[in-house]
Amino acid sequence: MSFIGYKDTIGEGDLVLAFLGRDAIKPIVINKEETLNTRFGSFPHAQMIGLKYGTQMASIKGYGFIHLLQPSAELWTLSLPHRTQIVYTPDSSYITQRLGITAGSRVIEAGTGSASFSHALARTVSAEGHLFTYEFHEPRFLEAKKEFEEHGLLGTPVTINHRDVCKDGFEISNYDGDVKATSVFLDLPAPWEAIAHLSQVISQDEKVGICCFSPCIEQVSKTLDALKEYGWTSVQMVEIQARRWEARQQMVRQVDDAVLRLKDVKRRKLEGIERKRRFYAEHGQPRDEDSEQEVEKRKELEKEETKVDRTEFNPFGRGLRIKDGDEAFNWIKVSKTEAEVKSHTSYLTFAFKQATPSSTT
Ligand code: SAM
């Protein structure tokens, strides 16, 4: 199973992202002996084999269901096992676009961390390009390597390296050819120490872009000094503040509507009181000796006989439901933002290096 290609039908050994809800996506590798147990019920892997990706699957008992989704870099970011802080899609998509990374690009990334951004980069550079990713923490390096292998990314287009890029630089021996990176992404505590080593591995024939991802302004300041010292120009720092924007229409409510509603509340109250009075006159008061069944029966009857009719039109909530945009009413367009969206806000420092004139001729 590869994050680069597509597959129609789920088979044994495939990675499936079981979508339980927006905040609950569970990665599973299909093994016909296993069952996915969730709060929505049980889903045997054997029954997933042969289904198309995207299928809604019902649980074996009960009424629960899940969706069986094709892995994508964006869904992986939402479901991956966290080993570190990760880069989320609002940042990764912006960085990719800003650095002009596309199919065929050659990208350096350090550190690999939980390989969230690595999956998005690998998908973007595709088999024509290459991602060189570096991680100095051995257990994280091994985990990421295993994941790349399982996801069909190791070798083409990903080479992962176990090394300290601040001390030992980016040159590697496990790749046949030159790195010649056209884009660099540094998500490290001290990116300024790594910048010094980049000149040996970036392309000398093309414009090269770099982005350093740092949560503190003090880190940005040191990064700016290093970028200047090593000849990077067009420096810009930005911060992504992701917001979900909801746009919809809302019914215009008039004072007359409020008056109508108050009158309606009063009518329902009086009608309810009158019906209760009639009910008690007809059925008498409840008696202490009534059995549980008689009490229940009486409650049902009381509910039924004292029910007051619903209002025809109520713009404030309960009552007859009005279809959104119904032309009989006035509507205005409104928008609101969601306060918090999952994205790790860091400062993004971008800079570029032009190809040197001698190397372009
Ligand atoms: N961008 C990653 C993602 O989206 O999953 C998360 C990166 S995580 C915040 C930073 C990683 O850099 C850590 O795993 C850390 O071990 C690694 N690291 C820190 N200093 C390093 C260095 N000098 N060389 C290589 N890796 C380093």
XYZ file of C-alpha atoms and ligand atoms in Angstrom:
388
model
C 0.000 0.000 0.000
C 1.517 3.322 -1.002
C 0.615 6.888 -0.072
C 1.585 7.881 -3.598
C -0.663 5.628 -5.670
C -4.370 4.765 -5.364
C -6.065 1.432 -4.903
C -9.732 0.702 -5.457
C -10.310 -2.372 -3.357
C -9.179 -3.299 0.147
C -7.042 -6.427 0.433
C -5.167 -8.416 3.088
C -2.195 -6.402 4.443
C -3.543 -3.025 3.240
C -3.579 0.051 5.426
C -7.103 1.354 6.005
C -7.970 4.515 7.907
C -11.137 3.647 9.808
C -13.058 6.916 10.119
C -15.103 6.877 13.328
C -15.488 10.656 13.439
C -13.556 13.845 12.692
C -11.428 13.408 15.811
C -11.258 9.620 15.721
C -9.511 8.059 12.743
C -7.947 4.688 13.445
C -5.228 3.272 11.181
C -5.537 -0.511 10.771
C -3.588 -3.021 8.715
C -5.965 -5.643 7.347
C -5.435 -9.061 8.900
C -8.340 -11.448 8.265
C -7.961 -12.957 11.766
C -8.530 -9.608 13.524
C -11.536 -7.467 14.442
C -11.681 -3.714 14.959
C -13.602 -3.055 18.179
C -14.937 0.482 18.573
C -17.631 2.314 20.508
C -19.781 1.912 17.376
C -19.473 -1.872 17.427
C -17.207 -4.599 16.047
C -15.898 -4.720 12.495
C -14.112 -7.932 11.398
C -11.212 -7.250 9.009
C -12.255 -10.330 6.976
C -15.467 -8.504 5.994
C -13.479 -5.459 4.827
C -11.536 -7.489 2.258
C -13.000 -6.912 -1.202
C -14.819 -3.698 -0.211
C -14.007 -0.488 -2.033
C -12.107 2.228 -0.180
C -14.652 4.818 0.946
C -17.287 2.202 1.807
C -19.543 2.738 4.800
C -19.413 -0.488 6.826
C -22.071 -1.540 9.348
C -21.037 -3.231 12.606
C -21.811 -6.954 12.970
C -24.235 -6.227 15.813
C -26.186 -3.051 16.461
C -26.578 0.001 14.278
C -23.077 1.494 14.330
C -21.055 2.166 11.208
C -17.648 3.461 10.136
C -16.085 4.523 6.845
C -13.072 2.689 5.426
C -10.837 5.381 3.946
C -7.902 5.305 1.580
C -4.744 6.604 3.321
C -3.763 10.146 2.385
C -1.064 12.360 3.876
C -3.706 14.662 5.402
C -5.645 11.819 7.080
C -2.360 10.269 8.251
C -1.481 13.571 10.003
C -4.775 13.277 11.908
C -4.331 9.614 12.831
C -0.598 8.872 13.146
C 1.040 7.722 16.395
C 2.624 10.848 17.911
C 6.281 10.558 18.865
C 6.860 14.325 18.826
C 5.064 17.587 18.114
C 3.992 17.431 14.494
C 3.395 19.774 11.576
C -0.329 19.959 10.740
C -1.865 20.429 7.302
C -2.545 24.218 7.548
C 1.223 24.718 7.979
C 2.481 21.944 5.692
C 0.271 23.002 2.771
C 1.389 26.626 3.100
C 5.087 25.693 3.321
C 4.809 23.363 0.307
C 3.160 26.049 -1.787
C 5.497 28.820 -0.632
C 8.645 26.784 -1.383
C 7.196 25.728 -4.743
C 7.592 22.020 -3.918
C 6.022 19.897 -6.623
C 6.381 16.529 -8.375
C 10.075 16.066 -9.091
C 11.347 18.379 -6.293
C 14.307 17.295 -4.182
C 13.652 18.167 -0.553
C 15.707 18.030 2.646
C 13.747 17.690 5.901
C 15.184 17.654 9.442
C 14.122 16.251 11.868
C 11.776 13.547 10.773
C 9.997 13.398 14.179
C 6.654 11.611 13.751
C 6.967 11.824 9.945
C 3.753 13.816 9.605
C 5.168 16.356 7.161
C 7.373 13.653 5.580
C 4.263 11.834 4.297
C 2.886 15.035 2.731
C 6.277 15.855 1.190
C 6.744 12.314 -0.146
C 3.289 12.411 -1.747
C 4.036 15.819 -3.329
C 7.533 15.102 -4.693
C 6.194 11.704 -5.873
C 8.345 9.027 -7.497
C 9.991 11.605 -9.813
C 11.477 13.580 -6.905
C 13.143 12.731 -3.619
C 12.800 13.442 0.088
C 15.927 13.267 2.235
C 14.823 13.219 5.847
C 17.120 13.217 8.907
C 16.510 12.163 12.509
C 19.134 11.856 15.267
C 16.978 10.105 17.881
C 17.490 6.392 17.140
C 14.107 4.945 18.278
C 12.288 7.677 16.287
C 14.518 7.065 13.263
C 13.747 3.315 13.383
C 9.989 3.851 13.821
C 9.862 6.289 10.913
C 11.954 3.985 8.711
C 9.568 1.090 9.441
C 6.567 3.279 8.616
C 8.079 4.463 5.314
C 8.744 0.836 4.416
C 5.213 -0.289 5.325
C 3.751 2.641 3.399
C 5.713 1.877 0.247
C 7.794 5.077 0.440
C 11.237 3.873 1.495
C 13.831 4.224 -1.276
C 11.436 5.863 -3.713
C 10.892 8.629 -2.948
C 12.196 8.701 0.661
C 15.701 8.259 2.055
C 15.848 8.464 5.833
C 19.116 9.114 7.623
C 20.100 8.594 11.223
C 22.315 11.570 11.962
C 22.761 14.802 13.857
C 22.512 17.424 11.129
C 23.734 20.227 13.393
C 26.989 18.418 14.169
C 27.532 16.218 11.103
C 25.698 18.012 8.289
C 23.501 16.504 5.557
C 25.882 14.550 3.343
C 24.869 10.898 3.113
C 26.277 7.619 1.918
C 23.085 5.547 1.575
C 21.977 7.311 -1.620
C 23.355 6.762 -5.059
C 23.964 10.276 -6.395
C 24.050 13.865 -5.166
C 21.412 15.276 -2.852
C 21.118 18.544 -4.864
C 18.115 19.724 -2.852
C 15.883 22.446 -4.258
C 13.971 22.947 -0.985
C 14.876 22.626 2.690
C 12.592 22.353 5.700
C 14.101 22.552 9.205
C 11.944 21.661 12.231
C 14.763 21.562 14.784
C 15.403 23.257 18.127
C 18.537 24.948 16.688
C 18.093 25.346 12.913
C 20.849 28.008 12.783
C 23.421 25.293 13.587
C 22.254 23.189 10.605
C 22.136 26.099 8.106
C 25.949 26.218 8.106
C 26.077 22.718 6.549
C 23.585 23.239 3.718
C 25.840 24.662 0.989
C 27.325 21.187 0.272
C 23.944 19.568 -0.439
C 21.731 22.172 -2.099
C 21.431 22.573 -5.859
C 23.877 25.060 -7.389
C 21.879 25.231 -10.655
C 18.449 26.241 -9.439
C 16.810 28.643 -7.025
C 16.640 26.953 -3.598
C 14.100 27.756 -0.860
C 14.332 27.141 2.870
C 11.729 27.220 5.642
C 12.625 27.052 9.343
C 9.777 26.157 11.722
C 10.358 27.580 15.227
C 7.938 28.272 18.081
C 9.995 31.067 19.755
C 10.948 34.461 18.412
C 14.443 34.080 19.970
C 14.984 31.051 17.694
C 13.806 33.104 14.714
C 16.304 35.813 15.560
C 19.250 33.386 15.623
C 17.992 31.765 12.393
C 17.908 35.170 10.665
C 21.548 35.785 11.622
C 22.595 32.396 10.215
C 20.613 32.866 6.990
C 22.298 36.227 6.428
C 25.748 34.836 7.209
C 25.363 31.974 4.698
C 24.033 34.065 1.821
C 20.275 33.430 1.929
C 18.140 36.346 0.775
C 14.462 37.417 0.361
C 13.914 36.537 4.015
C 10.346 36.674 5.315
C 8.788 35.435 8.532
C 5.097 34.474 8.708
C 2.810 32.779 11.193
C -0.180 30.661 10.227
C -3.238 31.275 12.375
C -5.631 28.618 11.108
C -9.324 29.340 11.542
C -12.328 27.408 10.292
C -14.695 29.875 8.676
C -18.387 29.046 8.645
C -20.632 30.993 6.275
C -24.390 30.521 6.330
C -27.657 32.411 6.182
C -29.702 33.352 9.199
C -33.366 34.273 9.389
C -33.992 37.964 10.083
C -36.080 38.245 13.261
C -38.398 41.209 13.746
C -39.875 42.707 16.931
C -43.260 41.434 15.681
C -41.838 37.904 15.720
C -40.797 38.341 19.354
C -44.287 39.567 20.257
C -45.804 36.624 18.363
C -43.613 34.254 20.291
C -44.480 35.726 23.712
C -48.190 35.523 22.851
C -47.700 31.945 21.790
C -45.893 31.039 25.035
C -48.808 32.543 26.973
C -51.419 30.678 24.883
C -49.642 27.360 25.335
C -49.300 27.923 29.080
C -52.987 28.773 29.540
C -54.106 25.924 27.305
C -51.845 23.529 29.205
C -53.215 24.645 32.581
C -56.800 24.265 31.317
C -56.161 20.770 29.923
C -54.497 19.655 33.176
C -57.494 20.978 35.145
C -59.856 18.980 32.888
C -57.704 15.880 33.179
C -57.723 15.976 36.994
C -61.487 16.657 37.004
C -62.055 13.573 34.853
C -59.456 11.140 36.313
C -59.143 12.397 39.892
C -55.888 12.761 41.876
C -53.289 9.926 41.928
C -53.761 7.567 44.923
C -51.049 6.220 47.260
C -52.251 2.643 46.725
C -51.801 2.848 42.890
C -49.469 0.147 41.578
C -46.325 1.048 39.581
C -48.088 -0.003 36.385
C -51.104 2.213 37.166
C -48.801 5.177 37.877
C -46.980 4.652 34.554
C -50.262 4.290 32.641
C -51.619 7.443 34.189
C -48.468 9.390 33.326
C -48.749 8.319 29.671
C -52.416 9.284 29.568
C -51.733 12.658 31.196
C -48.975 13.378 28.706
C -51.300 12.522 25.825
C -54.379 14.392 27.025
C -52.682 17.590 28.190
C -50.466 17.993 25.137
C -50.688 21.486 23.641
C -50.450 21.991 19.867
C -47.112 23.162 18.498
C -46.801 26.627 17.092
C -47.036 26.963 13.320
C -44.125 29.366 12.949
C -41.528 30.283 15.525
C -38.337 31.994 14.349
C -36.668 31.442 17.733
C -36.370 27.692 17.761
C -39.098 25.194 18.638
C -42.200 25.039 16.485
C -42.647 24.382 12.811
C -39.283 23.906 11.098
C -38.532 26.422 8.391
C -36.418 25.228 5.492
C -33.137 27.160 5.243
C -33.573 29.957 2.699
C -37.417 29.647 2.472
C -38.447 32.583 0.278
C -41.418 33.415 2.524
C -38.956 34.785 5.106
C -36.078 37.274 5.155
C -32.516 35.996 5.429
C -29.104 37.585 5.886
C -25.725 36.062 5.206
C -23.597 35.644 8.352
C -20.178 34.195 9.020
C -18.332 33.118 12.114
C -14.971 31.631 12.932
C -14.145 28.706 15.160
C -11.874 29.830 18.002
C -9.391 26.951 17.900
C -8.370 24.679 15.071
C -5.769 21.968 15.537
C -2.554 23.409 14.180
C 0.760 23.888 15.858
C 1.502 27.562 15.479
C 5.155 28.289 14.932
C 6.974 31.068 13.152
C 7.837 30.143 9.587
C 11.005 31.820 8.327
C 11.409 31.620 4.561
C 14.507 32.520 2.538
C 15.905 31.794 -0.911
C 19.245 31.345 -2.668
C 19.644 32.091 -6.351
C 21.811 29.860 -8.530
C 25.295 31.371 -8.817
C 25.915 32.905 -12.315
C 28.855 30.569 -13.041
C 26.715 27.481 -12.427
C 23.833 28.690 -14.633
C 25.974 29.174 -17.718
N 8.234 17.820 11.425
C 8.034 16.599 12.177
C 6.626 16.055 11.923
O 5.826 16.739 11.228
O 6.294 14.970 12.393
C 8.256 16.790 13.647
C 9.686 17.141 13.982
S 10.012 17.126 15.710
C 9.275 18.573 16.280
C 11.705 17.512 15.761
C 12.584 16.296 15.546
O 13.899 16.731 15.261
C 12.675 15.415 16.776
O 12.279 14.111 16.465
C 14.151 15.454 17.148
O 14.633 14.204 17.627
C 14.805 15.829 15.829
N 16.094 16.537 15.960
C 16.395 17.524 16.825
N 17.662 17.945 16.626
C 18.153 17.207 15.601
C 19.415 17.170 14.924
N 20.399 17.987 15.291
N 19.586 16.293 13.910
C 18.572 15.461 13.541
N 17.372 15.450 14.148
C 17.160 16.313 15.172
